[in-house]
Coordinates of C-alpha atoms in Angstrom, one line a residue:
M1 CA 78.2 105.8 69.2
S2 CA 76.3 107.8 71.9
S3 CA 77.4 111.4 72.5
Q4 CA 75.3 111.8 75.7
L5 CA 77.5 109.5 77.7
H6 CA 80.8 110.7 76.2
C7 CA 83.1 112.2 78.8
E8 CA 86.7 113.3 79.5
P9 CA 87.6 112.5 83.1
A10 CA 91.1 113.0 84.4
V11 CA 91.0 109.3 85.5
L12 CA 89.0 106.4 84.2
I13 CA 88.7 103.5 86.6
V14 CA 87.8 100.1 85.2
G15 CA 86.3 97.8 87.8
G16 CA 84.0 98.3 90.7
G17 CA 85.6 96.1 93.3
P18 CA 87.5 97.2 96.4
A19 CA 90.5 98.5 94.5
G20 CA 88.5 100.5 91.9
L21 CA 85.9 101.9 94.4
S22 CA 88.6 102.8 96.9
A23 CA 90.6 104.6 94.2
A24 CA 87.5 106.5 93.1
V25 CA 86.7 107.7 96.6
L26 CA 90.3 108.7 97.4
L27 CA 90.7 110.6 94.1
G28 CA 87.3 112.2 94.5
L29 CA 88.1 113.4 98.0
R30 CA 91.1 115.1 96.4
G31 CA 88.9 116.8 93.8
V32 CA 90.1 114.7 90.9
D33 CA 87.5 114.2 88.1
V34 CA 86.8 110.4 88.0
L35 CA 84.7 108.0 86.0
L36 CA 84.3 104.4 87.1
V37 CA 82.8 101.7 84.9
E38 CA 81.9 98.2 86.1
R39 CA 80.5 95.5 83.8
H40 CA 78.2 93.9 86.4
P41 CA 74.9 95.6 87.4
D42 CA 75.4 95.2 91.1
A43 CA 77.9 94.0 93.7
S44 CA 78.6 90.3 93.8
K45 CA 76.3 88.0 95.7
L46 CA 79.3 85.8 96.4
P47 CA 81.4 86.1 99.6
R48 CA 84.8 86.3 97.9
A49 CA 87.4 87.9 100.2
H50 CA 86.5 88.7 103.8
L51 CA 89.6 89.5 105.9
L52 CA 90.5 93.2 106.2
N53 CA 93.8 93.7 107.8
Q54 CA 94.9 96.7 109.8
R55 CA 96.6 98.5 107.0
T56 CA 93.5 98.2 104.9
M57 CA 91.3 99.4 107.7
E58 CA 93.6 102.5 108.1
I59 CA 93.0 103.2 104.4
F60 CA 89.2 102.6 104.9
T61 CA 89.4 105.3 107.6
D62 CA 90.7 107.7 104.9
V63 CA 87.9 106.4 102.5
G64 CA 85.3 107.1 105.2
V65 CA 83.8 103.6 105.6
A66 CA 85.8 102.2 108.6
D67 CA 83.0 102.6 111.1
A68 CA 80.4 101.0 108.8
V69 CA 82.8 98.1 108.2
Y70 CA 83.3 97.5 111.9
A71 CA 79.6 97.6 112.4
L72 CA 79.2 94.6 110.0
S73 CA 82.2 92.7 111.5
P74 CA 81.5 89.9 114.0
P75 CA 82.0 90.5 117.7
E76 CA 85.7 90.2 118.7
D77 CA 85.1 87.0 120.6
R78 CA 83.5 85.3 117.7
W79 CA 86.0 85.0 114.9
H80 CA 89.7 85.0 115.9
R81 CA 90.3 81.3 115.6
V82 CA 90.9 78.8 112.7
A83 CA 90.5 75.0 113.2
W84 CA 91.2 71.8 111.3
H85 CA 88.7 68.9 111.6
T86 CA 88.3 65.4 110.1
T87 CA 84.6 66.2 109.8
L88 CA 82.1 68.0 112.0
A89 CA 80.1 64.9 112.7
G90 CA 80.1 61.1 112.1
P91 CA 79.3 57.7 113.6
A92 CA 82.5 57.3 115.7
V93 CA 86.2 58.2 116.0
P94 CA 87.9 59.4 113.9
F95 CA 84.9 61.2 112.4
G96 CA 83.8 64.5 113.9
Q97 CA 87.2 65.2 115.5
R98 CA 89.2 68.4 115.8
I99 CA 92.7 68.0 114.6
G100 CA 94.0 71.3 115.9
A101 CA 93.4 75.0 116.1
L102 CA 95.3 78.3 116.0
P103 CA 94.5 81.9 117.1
A104 CA 94.1 84.1 114.0
W105 CA 94.0 87.6 112.7
G106 CA 95.1 89.4 115.9
G107 CA 93.3 87.3 118.4
G108 CA 94.3 85.3 121.5
P109 CA 97.9 85.9 122.4
D110 CA 98.4 88.2 119.5
T111 CA 95.8 90.7 120.7
E112 CA 98.1 93.1 122.5
R113 CA 100.9 93.3 119.8
Y114 CA 98.3 93.8 117.1
A115 CA 96.7 96.6 119.1
R116 CA 100.1 98.3 119.6
A117 CA 100.9 98.2 115.9
S118 CA 98.1 100.2 114.4
P119 CA 95.3 102.6 115.4
S120 CA 92.9 100.3 113.5
R121 CA 91.9 96.8 114.3
Y122 CA 91.3 93.8 112.0
A123 CA 87.8 93.4 110.5
N124 CA 85.9 90.5 108.9
V125 CA 83.3 91.5 106.3
P126 CA 82.8 89.5 103.0
Q127 CA 82.8 91.4 99.8
L128 CA 79.1 90.9 99.2
R129 CA 78.6 93.3 102.1
L130 CA 81.7 95.4 101.8
D131 CA 81.4 96.4 98.1
P132 CA 77.9 98.0 98.5
L133 CA 79.4 100.2 101.3
L134 CA 82.2 101.3 99.0
R135 CA 79.9 101.9 96.1
T136 CA 77.6 104.1 98.2
R137 CA 80.5 106.0 99.4
A138 CA 81.9 106.4 95.9
E139 CA 78.6 107.7 94.6
A140 CA 78.4 110.2 97.5
V141 CA 81.9 111.5 96.8
C142 CA 82.1 111.3 93.0
G143 CA 78.4 111.6 92.1
P144 CA 76.3 108.6 91.1
E145 CA 76.5 109.6 87.4
N146 CA 80.3 109.0 87.6
I147 CA 80.0 105.5 89.1
R148 CA 78.5 103.5 86.3
F149 CA 77.7 99.9 86.9
H150 CA 76.6 97.7 84.0
H151 CA 78.9 99.6 81.8
E152 CA 81.6 97.5 80.1
L153 CA 85.0 98.5 78.7
T154 CA 85.2 97.0 75.2
A155 CA 88.3 98.7 73.7
L156 CA 91.2 100.7 74.9
S157 CA 93.8 102.6 73.0
L158 CA 96.7 104.7 74.1
S159 CA 97.1 108.1 72.4
D160 CA 98.8 111.4 72.6
D161 CA 96.4 114.2 72.8
G162 CA 99.0 116.9 72.5
A163 CA 99.0 117.7 76.2
G164 CA 100.6 114.5 77.4
E165 CA 99.9 110.8 77.1
G166 CA 96.3 109.7 77.5
A167 CA 93.9 106.9 76.6
V168 CA 90.7 106.5 74.7
A169 CA 88.3 103.9 75.9
T170 CA 85.2 102.5 74.3
V171 CA 82.5 101.6 76.9
R172 CA 79.2 99.8 76.3
D173 CA 76.1 100.6 78.4
R174 CA 74.8 97.1 78.8
D175 CA 71.3 98.3 79.6
S176 CA 70.8 100.3 76.4
D177 CA 73.5 98.5 74.4
E178 CA 74.9 101.9 73.3
S179 CA 78.6 102.5 73.2
Y180 CA 80.5 105.7 73.9
E181 CA 84.0 107.0 74.1
V182 CA 85.9 108.1 77.2
H183 CA 89.0 110.3 76.8
A184 CA 91.1 110.1 80.0
R185 CA 94.5 111.3 81.0
Y186 CA 95.0 108.1 83.1
V187 CA 93.4 104.7 83.5
V188 CA 93.3 102.6 86.6
A189 CA 92.7 99.0 85.5
A190 CA 91.1 97.3 88.5
D191 CA 88.9 94.8 86.6
G192 CA 90.3 91.6 88.0
G193 CA 92.4 91.0 84.9
R194 CA 89.3 90.2 82.8
T195 CA 89.7 92.8 80.0
C196 CA 92.5 95.4 80.4
T197 CA 95.5 93.1 80.5
D198 CA 94.3 91.3 77.4
L199 CA 93.6 94.6 75.6
L200 CA 97.1 95.9 76.5
G201 CA 98.9 92.6 75.8
I202 CA 100.3 92.3 79.4
E203 CA 101.1 88.7 80.4
M204 CA 100.9 87.1 83.8
D205 CA 103.6 84.9 85.3
G206 CA 103.0 82.1 87.8
P207 CA 101.2 78.8 88.3
T208 CA 97.6 78.6 87.1
G209 CA 94.8 76.0 87.1
L210 CA 96.0 74.5 90.4
L211 CA 92.4 73.7 91.3
D212 CA 88.9 74.6 90.2
M213 CA 87.4 75.8 93.5
V214 CA 83.6 75.7 93.9
T215 CA 82.2 78.1 96.6
V216 CA 78.6 77.6 97.7
R217 CA 77.0 80.3 99.8
A218 CA 74.2 78.8 101.7
T219 CA 72.0 78.7 104.8
M220 CA 72.8 75.7 107.0
D221 CA 72.0 74.9 110.6
L222 CA 75.2 73.4 112.0
S223 CA 74.6 74.3 115.7
E224 CA 74.1 70.6 116.6
W225 CA 77.7 69.8 115.6
I226 CA 79.6 73.0 116.5
S227 CA 80.4 73.7 120.2
D228 CA 83.1 76.4 119.5
D229 CA 81.9 80.0 119.3
E230 CA 85.3 81.5 118.5
T231 CA 86.2 79.7 115.2
L232 CA 85.5 81.5 112.0
L233 CA 87.2 79.2 109.5
Y234 CA 87.2 75.4 109.4
Y235 CA 89.5 73.3 107.3
F236 CA 88.7 69.6 106.7
I237 CA 91.4 67.0 106.2
N238 CA 90.2 63.5 105.5
P239 CA 90.6 60.8 102.9
D240 CA 87.4 61.4 101.0
G241 CA 88.7 60.0 97.8
R242 CA 89.9 63.4 96.3
G243 CA 93.0 63.9 98.3
S244 CA 93.6 64.9 101.9
F245 CA 92.2 68.4 101.8
A246 CA 88.5 67.9 101.7
G247 CA 87.5 71.6 101.8
A248 CA 86.8 74.5 104.0
L249 CA 83.9 76.2 105.7
C250 CA 83.7 79.9 106.7
A251 CA 81.0 81.5 108.9
M252 CA 79.1 84.4 107.2
G253 CA 76.9 85.5 110.0
P254 CA 75.4 87.9 109.2
D255 CA 73.6 88.6 112.5
R256 CA 74.6 85.7 114.6
W257 CA 78.0 84.1 114.9
G258 CA 79.7 81.0 116.4
R259 CA 77.5 78.0 116.7
E260 CA 74.4 80.2 115.9
T261 CA 75.7 81.2 112.5
T262 CA 73.1 80.5 109.8
E263 CA 74.9 81.5 106.7
W264 CA 78.1 79.8 105.5
A265 CA 80.5 79.7 102.6
A266 CA 81.6 76.1 101.8
H267 CA 84.6 75.7 99.5
V268 CA 85.5 72.4 97.8
G269 CA 88.3 71.9 95.2
Y270 CA 88.1 69.9 92.0
R271 CA 90.6 69.0 89.4
T272 CA 89.8 70.8 86.2
T273 CA 89.1 67.4 84.6
D274 CA 86.5 66.3 87.1
A275 CA 83.2 66.0 85.3
D276 CA 81.0 66.5 88.4
R277 CA 82.4 69.9 89.3
N278 CA 79.6 71.6 87.4
D279 CA 76.9 69.3 88.9
L280 CA 75.4 71.1 91.8
P281 CA 73.7 68.1 93.4
A282 CA 77.1 66.3 93.3
V283 CA 78.8 69.4 94.8
L284 CA 76.3 69.5 97.7
C285 CA 76.7 65.8 98.3
R286 CA 80.5 66.4 98.5
I287 CA 79.9 69.2 101.1
R288 CA 77.7 67.0 103.2
R289 CA 80.4 64.3 103.1
M290 CA 83.0 66.9 104.0
L291 CA 81.0 67.9 107.1
G292 CA 80.0 64.4 108.0
V293 CA 76.3 65.2 107.9
P294 CA 74.8 63.2 105.0
D295 CA 71.2 64.5 105.4
L296 CA 72.1 68.2 106.0
D297 CA 69.5 70.7 104.6
I298 CA 71.4 73.2 102.4
E299 CA 69.6 76.3 101.2
V300 CA 71.8 77.5 98.3
H301 CA 72.0 81.3 97.7
A302 CA 74.9 81.4 95.2
V303 CA 77.5 79.2 93.6
S304 CA 80.8 80.2 92.0
H305 CA 83.8 78.7 90.4
W306 CA 87.2 80.3 90.8
E307 CA 90.7 79.2 89.8
L308 CA 93.3 78.6 92.4
E309 CA 96.4 80.3 91.0
G310 CA 99.3 82.5 92.0
V311 CA 100.2 85.0 89.2
V312 CA 101.7 88.4 88.8
A313 CA 101.5 90.8 85.8
R314 CA 104.9 91.4 84.2
R315 CA 104.3 95.1 84.4
Q316 CA 101.9 97.3 86.4
R317 CA 102.2 100.4 84.2
K318 CA 101.8 100.7 80.4
G319 CA 101.8 104.4 79.4
P320 CA 98.8 106.0 81.1
V321 CA 97.3 102.7 82.3
F322 CA 98.0 101.3 85.8
L323 CA 97.1 97.8 86.9
A324 CA 95.7 97.4 90.4
G325 CA 94.3 94.5 92.5
N326 CA 93.6 91.2 90.8
A327 CA 94.5 92.7 87.4
A328 CA 98.1 92.9 88.7
H329 CA 98.3 89.9 91.0
R330 CA 96.0 87.0 91.9
H331 CA 96.7 85.1 95.1
P332 CA 95.4 81.9 96.7
P333 CA 93.2 82.9 99.6
T334 CA 95.6 81.4 102.2
G335 CA 96.9 84.4 103.9
G336 CA 94.0 86.6 103.1
L337 CA 96.1 89.1 101.2
G338 CA 94.3 89.5 97.9
L339 CA 91.8 92.2 98.7
N340 CA 94.1 93.9 101.1
T341 CA 96.9 94.1 98.5
A342 CA 94.4 95.5 96.0
V343 CA 93.2 98.3 98.3
Q344 CA 96.8 99.1 99.2
D345 CA 97.7 99.3 95.5
A346 CA 95.0 102.0 95.1
H347 CA 96.3 103.9 98.2
N348 CA 99.8 104.0 96.7
L349 CA 98.6 105.1 93.3
V350 CA 96.0 107.8 94.0
W351 CA 98.2 110.3 95.8
K352 CA 100.7 110.1 92.9
L353 CA 98.0 110.6 90.3
D354 CA 96.7 113.6 92.2
A355 CA 100.2 115.1 92.6
V356 CA 100.8 114.9 88.9
L357 CA 97.4 116.1 87.9
S358 CA 97.7 119.1 90.3
G359 CA 101.1 120.1 89.1
Q360 CA 102.9 119.1 92.3
A361 CA 104.9 116.4 90.6
T362 CA 106.0 115.2 87.2
D363 CA 105.0 112.0 85.4
A364 CA 108.2 110.4 86.6
L365 CA 106.6 110.0 90.0
L366 CA 104.1 107.6 88.5
D367 CA 106.9 105.2 87.5
S368 CA 107.4 104.6 91.2
Y369 CA 104.0 102.8 91.4
E370 CA 105.3 99.7 89.6
T371 CA 108.7 100.0 91.2
E372 CA 107.1 99.9 94.7
R373 CA 104.0 97.8 94.3
R374 CA 105.1 95.0 92.0
P375 CA 107.6 93.5 94.5
V376 CA 104.9 93.6 97.2
G377 CA 102.6 91.7 94.9
E378 CA 105.2 89.2 94.0
F379 CA 106.1 88.5 97.6
N380 CA 102.4 88.2 98.7
V381 CA 101.7 85.7 95.9
R382 CA 104.7 83.6 96.9
H383 CA 103.7 83.8 100.5
C384 CA 100.1 82.7 99.8
L385 CA 101.3 79.8 97.7
T386 CA 103.5 78.7 100.5
N387 CA 100.6 79.0 102.9
A388 CA 98.5 76.8 100.7
G389 CA 100.8 73.9 101.2
G390 CA 100.3 74.0 105.0
H391 CA 97.4 71.7 104.9
A392 CA 99.5 69.0 103.2
R393 CA 101.9 69.0 106.2
I394 CA 99.0 68.2 108.5
A395 CA 97.7 65.5 106.2
A396 CA 101.2 64.0 106.0
A397 CA 101.5 64.0 109.8
L398 CA 98.2 62.1 110.0
G399 CA 99.7 59.5 107.6
L400 CA 97.6 60.4 104.6
R401 CA 99.0 59.6 101.2
A402 CA 97.8 60.1 97.6
D403 CA 98.2 56.4 96.8
Q404 CA 95.9 55.2 99.6
S405 CA 92.4 53.9 99.3
E406 CA 89.8 55.8 101.3
E407 CA 89.6 52.9 103.8
E408 CA 93.4 53.0 104.3
G409 CA 93.3 56.7 104.8
W410 CA 90.7 56.5 107.6
D411 CA 92.8 53.7 109.2
A412 CA 95.8 56.0 109.2
V413 CA 93.8 58.8 110.8
T414 CA 92.4 56.3 113.4
E415 CA 96.0 55.6 114.5
W416 CA 96.2 59.2 115.6
F417 CA 93.9 58.3 118.6
A418 CA 95.8 55.1 119.5
D419 CA 97.2 54.8 123.1
T420 CA 100.5 53.6 121.7
A421 CA 104.0 54.9 121.1
E422 CA 103.0 55.3 117.4
G423 CA 99.9 57.2 118.4
D424 CA 102.0 59.5 120.7
A425 CA 104.4 60.1 117.8
K426 CA 101.6 60.9 115.4
R427 CA 99.9 63.3 117.8
A428 CA 103.2 65.1 118.3
A429 CA 103.8 65.4 114.6
V430 CA 100.3 66.6 114.0
T431 CA 100.6 69.3 116.7
E432 CA 103.8 70.5 115.1
A433 CA 102.3 70.5 111.6
V434 CA 99.3 72.6 112.8
A435 CA 101.6 75.1 114.5
S436 CA 103.6 75.4 111.3
N437 CA 100.6 77.0 109.7
A438 CA 100.9 80.1 112.0
D439 CA 102.5 82.1 109.2
D440 CA 99.1 82.0 107.5
F441 CA 97.2 83.5 110.4
S442 CA 99.7 85.5 112.4
Q443 CA 101.6 87.5 109.9
L444 CA 101.8 91.0 111.2
A445 CA 105.2 91.6 109.6
V446 CA 103.7 90.8 106.2
E447 CA 100.6 92.9 106.7
L448 CA 102.1 96.0 108.3
G449 CA 105.8 95.6 107.6
Y450 CA 105.9 95.6 103.9
H451 CA 108.1 98.4 102.6
Y452 CA 109.7 99.9 99.5
D453 CA 113.4 99.8 98.9
A454 CA 113.2 102.0 95.8
G455 CA 110.7 104.4 94.3
A456 CA 109.4 107.7 95.6
L457 CA 111.8 107.9 98.5
V458 CA 115.4 108.7 99.5
P459 CA 117.2 105.7 101.0
D460 CA 119.5 106.4 103.9
G461 CA 121.7 103.4 103.6
T462 CA 120.4 101.7 106.8
P463 CA 119.3 98.0 106.7
A464 CA 115.7 97.1 107.2
P465 CA 115.1 95.9 110.8
E466 CA 113.9 92.3 111.2
G467 CA 112.2 90.5 114.1
K468 CA 113.1 87.1 115.3
H469 CA 110.4 85.7 113.0
P470 CA 110.5 87.7 109.8
L471 CA 106.9 86.9 108.8
R472 CA 105.2 87.3 112.2
D473 CA 107.3 90.0 114.1
Y474 CA 106.5 93.5 112.9
V475 CA 109.3 95.9 113.8
P476 CA 108.1 99.6 113.6
T477 CA 110.7 101.8 111.9
T478 CA 111.0 105.2 110.3
R479 CA 113.5 103.9 107.7
P480 CA 112.7 105.5 104.3
G481 CA 110.2 103.3 102.4
H482 CA 108.6 102.0 105.5
H483 CA 105.1 102.8 106.9
L484 CA 105.0 105.5 109.5
P485 CA 104.9 103.8 112.9
H486 CA 101.8 104.2 114.9
A487 CA 102.0 106.1 118.2
W488 CA 99.2 107.6 120.3
L489 CA 99.4 111.4 120.8
S490 CA 97.3 113.8 122.7
H491 CA 95.3 116.4 120.7
G492 CA 92.6 118.6 122.1
G493 CA 92.2 116.4 125.1
S494 CA 91.7 113.2 123.1
R495 CA 94.0 110.4 122.1
Q496 CA 94.8 110.4 118.4
S497 CA 97.3 108.5 116.2
V498 CA 100.3 110.2 114.8
H499 CA 98.8 109.1 111.5
R500 CA 96.2 111.8 111.8
L501 CA 99.0 114.4 111.2
I502 CA 99.7 113.3 107.7
A503 CA 98.1 115.5 105.0
P504 CA 96.2 113.7 102.2
R505 CA 97.8 116.1 99.6
G506 CA 101.4 117.2 99.5
L507 CA 104.2 116.0 101.7
T508 CA 104.2 116.2 105.5
L509 CA 107.3 117.0 107.6
L510 CA 107.1 115.8 111.2
V511 CA 109.2 117.8 113.6
N512 CA 109.7 118.3 117.3
A513 CA 108.3 121.5 118.8
E514 CA 111.6 122.9 120.2
H515 CA 113.2 122.8 116.7
A516 CA 110.2 123.6 114.6
H517 CA 111.3 127.1 113.6
R518 CA 114.4 125.7 111.9
W519 CA 112.4 123.2 109.9
A520 CA 109.7 125.7 109.0
E521 CA 112.3 127.9 107.4
A522 CA 113.9 124.9 105.6
T523 CA 110.5 123.9 104.3
Q524 CA 110.0 127.4 102.8
A525 CA 113.1 126.8 100.8
A526 CA 111.7 123.4 99.6
G527 CA 108.5 125.2 98.7
D528 CA 110.2 127.2 96.1
T529 CA 110.1 124.1 93.9
G530 CA 106.3 124.4 93.7
A531 CA 105.8 121.4 96.0
T532 CA 103.6 121.6 99.1
V533 CA 105.3 120.6 102.3
H534 CA 103.2 120.7 105.5
V535 CA 105.0 121.1 108.8
R536 CA 103.4 119.2 111.6
V537 CA 104.8 119.8 115.1
I538 CA 104.8 117.4 118.0
G539 CA 105.6 118.8 121.4
T540 CA 105.9 117.6 125.0
G541 CA 104.5 120.5 126.9
T542 CA 101.1 122.2 127.3
G543 CA 101.9 124.8 124.7
S544 CA 101.8 122.4 121.8
E545 CA 98.6 121.4 119.9
W546 CA 99.9 117.8 119.5
T547 CA 101.8 116.3 122.4
D548 CA 103.5 113.0 123.2
P549 CA 102.7 112.7 126.9
D550 CA 103.5 109.0 127.2
G551 CA 106.6 109.1 125.1
E552 CA 105.2 106.7 122.5
W553 CA 106.3 108.8 119.6
A554 CA 109.8 109.4 121.0
A555 CA 110.1 105.6 121.4
V556 CA 109.5 104.8 117.7
R557 CA 110.7 107.9 115.7
E558 CA 114.3 106.7 115.5
I559 CA 115.6 110.3 115.1
D560 CA 117.0 113.0 117.5
S561 CA 114.6 115.6 118.8
S562 CA 116.2 118.0 116.3
G563 CA 115.6 115.7 113.3
A564 CA 112.6 115.4 110.9
L565 CA 110.6 112.9 108.9
L566 CA 109.2 113.6 105.5
V567 CA 106.1 111.5 105.0
R568 CA 104.0 110.8 101.9
P569 CA 100.2 110.9 101.8
D570 CA 100.1 107.1 101.9
R571 CA 102.0 107.4 105.2
H572 CA 105.2 105.9 103.9
I573 CA 108.5 107.6 104.9
A574 CA 110.0 109.5 102.0
W575 CA 113.1 110.8 103.7
R576 CA 114.5 111.2 107.2
A577 CA 117.0 113.6 108.9
P578 CA 118.4 112.0 112.0
D579 CA 119.2 115.5 113.4
W580 CA 119.6 119.1 112.4
S581 CA 122.6 120.5 110.6
E582 CA 123.4 123.3 108.3
D583 CA 123.0 121.0 105.3
R584 CA 119.5 119.9 106.1
P585 CA 117.6 122.6 104.1
A586 CA 119.5 121.7 100.9
E587 CA 118.9 118.0 101.7
L588 CA 115.2 118.5 102.3
R589 CA 114.9 120.5 99.0
R590 CA 116.8 117.8 97.0
S591 CA 114.7 115.1 98.7
V592 CA 111.4 116.7 97.9
C593 CA 112.5 117.1 94.3
S594 CA 113.7 113.5 94.1
V595 CA 110.5 112.1 95.5
L596 CA 108.2 114.1 93.2
G597 CA 110.4 114.0 90.1
L598 CA 111.0 117.8 90.2
Q599 CA 114.1 119.8 89.2
P600 CA 115.4 122.4 91.6
T601 CA 115.4 125.8 89.9
Q602 CA 116.3 128.2 92.7
P603 CA 119.1 128.4 95.2
V604 CA 118.3 127.4 98.8
P605 CA 117.9 130.4 101.1
A606 CA 120.2 130.5 104.1
V607 CA 118.8 129.1 107.3
P608 CA 120.5 130.0 110.6
S609 CA 122.4 127.3 112.3
M610 CA 121.2 126.0 115.6
E611 CA 122.8 127.6 118.6

């Protein structure tokens, strides 16, 4: 056992993907001593996830990589569409036909409402390019010696070191084959469920082994058969002998997009019993058949197999260990929520770990991590599983059935083009089936509207608002447990989001300028608990540092000008006071204690009533 590498960080992070690296940066920026270990020597060469929704990009602004991510993302007019095809090419109809298309990820008719919802915009960067950015940032913030790639967790035991619950991990340096011990107060298990869940005996619930998906990252020149520069993702539905869903194709850039894209990720699904799923020449033949280009030159860069499943861990906390990302929930890619949910897990957890480690909160706060995040993971997995069935609706509308021969299937697709009443009916059914997939690609309520009904918050008894379409229509609200609505304010002559007012440590109280003195005094009373509460003032006149000149904040705050909002570092509302009253100082104090797991020890000083 090596003693040179032995260390005792406050937090050990297992896994160097987006969840683990984001957690490392966010903890490091707060001054928390962190060690991250990742069993692989480098970032993956595989595309993996690529869609980064607005909530994740807000977090990446905190992490300090948002600008670099946007620089790698395609131009806005090159990726906000998804399309379904029979094939890209072929000898005659019905080969090489577009079945339908939808705007996606905040593009087309969604552009304005997505822009109103967040200060950040969507991005599209595959993990093989994202993860190196996060690793570089983590090394800069935490020190390269604390971000250890090619170091593998081999054992994990929970212990009591006399100063609170902790963990002892055994880690192997895969370069030197030496092992060493890590004693940590807390552990973030973000290893994709490869090791920690097994070591801890935590089981996963949900369907597994739905398909063995094979992804081939390759250079292919498809410019001859693509005339659409706006589509990023192509789905292929045809009776190729393996079911109606033939596979998918995603543009990878990296420098040119649309028809000029040179790098692609092709995805084809196999049953786990298919013998040819591990035969690369057979897989490439299948991709050529999917595209309808039998002699296509494919320069392979990487190949991976991954299991299509939808599972959730039965628990996300066991003592000092917290599961995050794929270790806690694994989604089908339909919906693009896997990576995003992982980063959002980290964002929820890090401020709580920091609050406990800095003495601002008790360990009870950490129980809220599972209370809040597990329902989100469960919902997202269900939603992605539902989305995965959307292709079957299109296939059924085309008349494709599992019991057909390939010839019968193509005959059914050909009827889609017939100038007959049957053809008209089939075209209408296909159009409706394509439109029914919008929940996969226009899901702002899922991406921005997720909220917590219990946890580190004080409910106020109001119902959660809901739009006409509960998955697509995001309704901004300051109801406790919800994300702080975005509004543009003026600060120093520039436009800034109200999100910029939220402190990364401690709680933040947002108040209106004309009543700020009352709330400042009330906050002093809450501060007697030992908790830090920052007062941030929003005004309407020239005397205020932050102003609401266009009334955007007034339109979404849902409280009187004398009220206040208590906001957590992850920008979720912890408590709200609709207005001022003599009871508010005591309520604020109780709320701060409730959120942080503290016990009030002193009386509340008197605060003068409003005149």
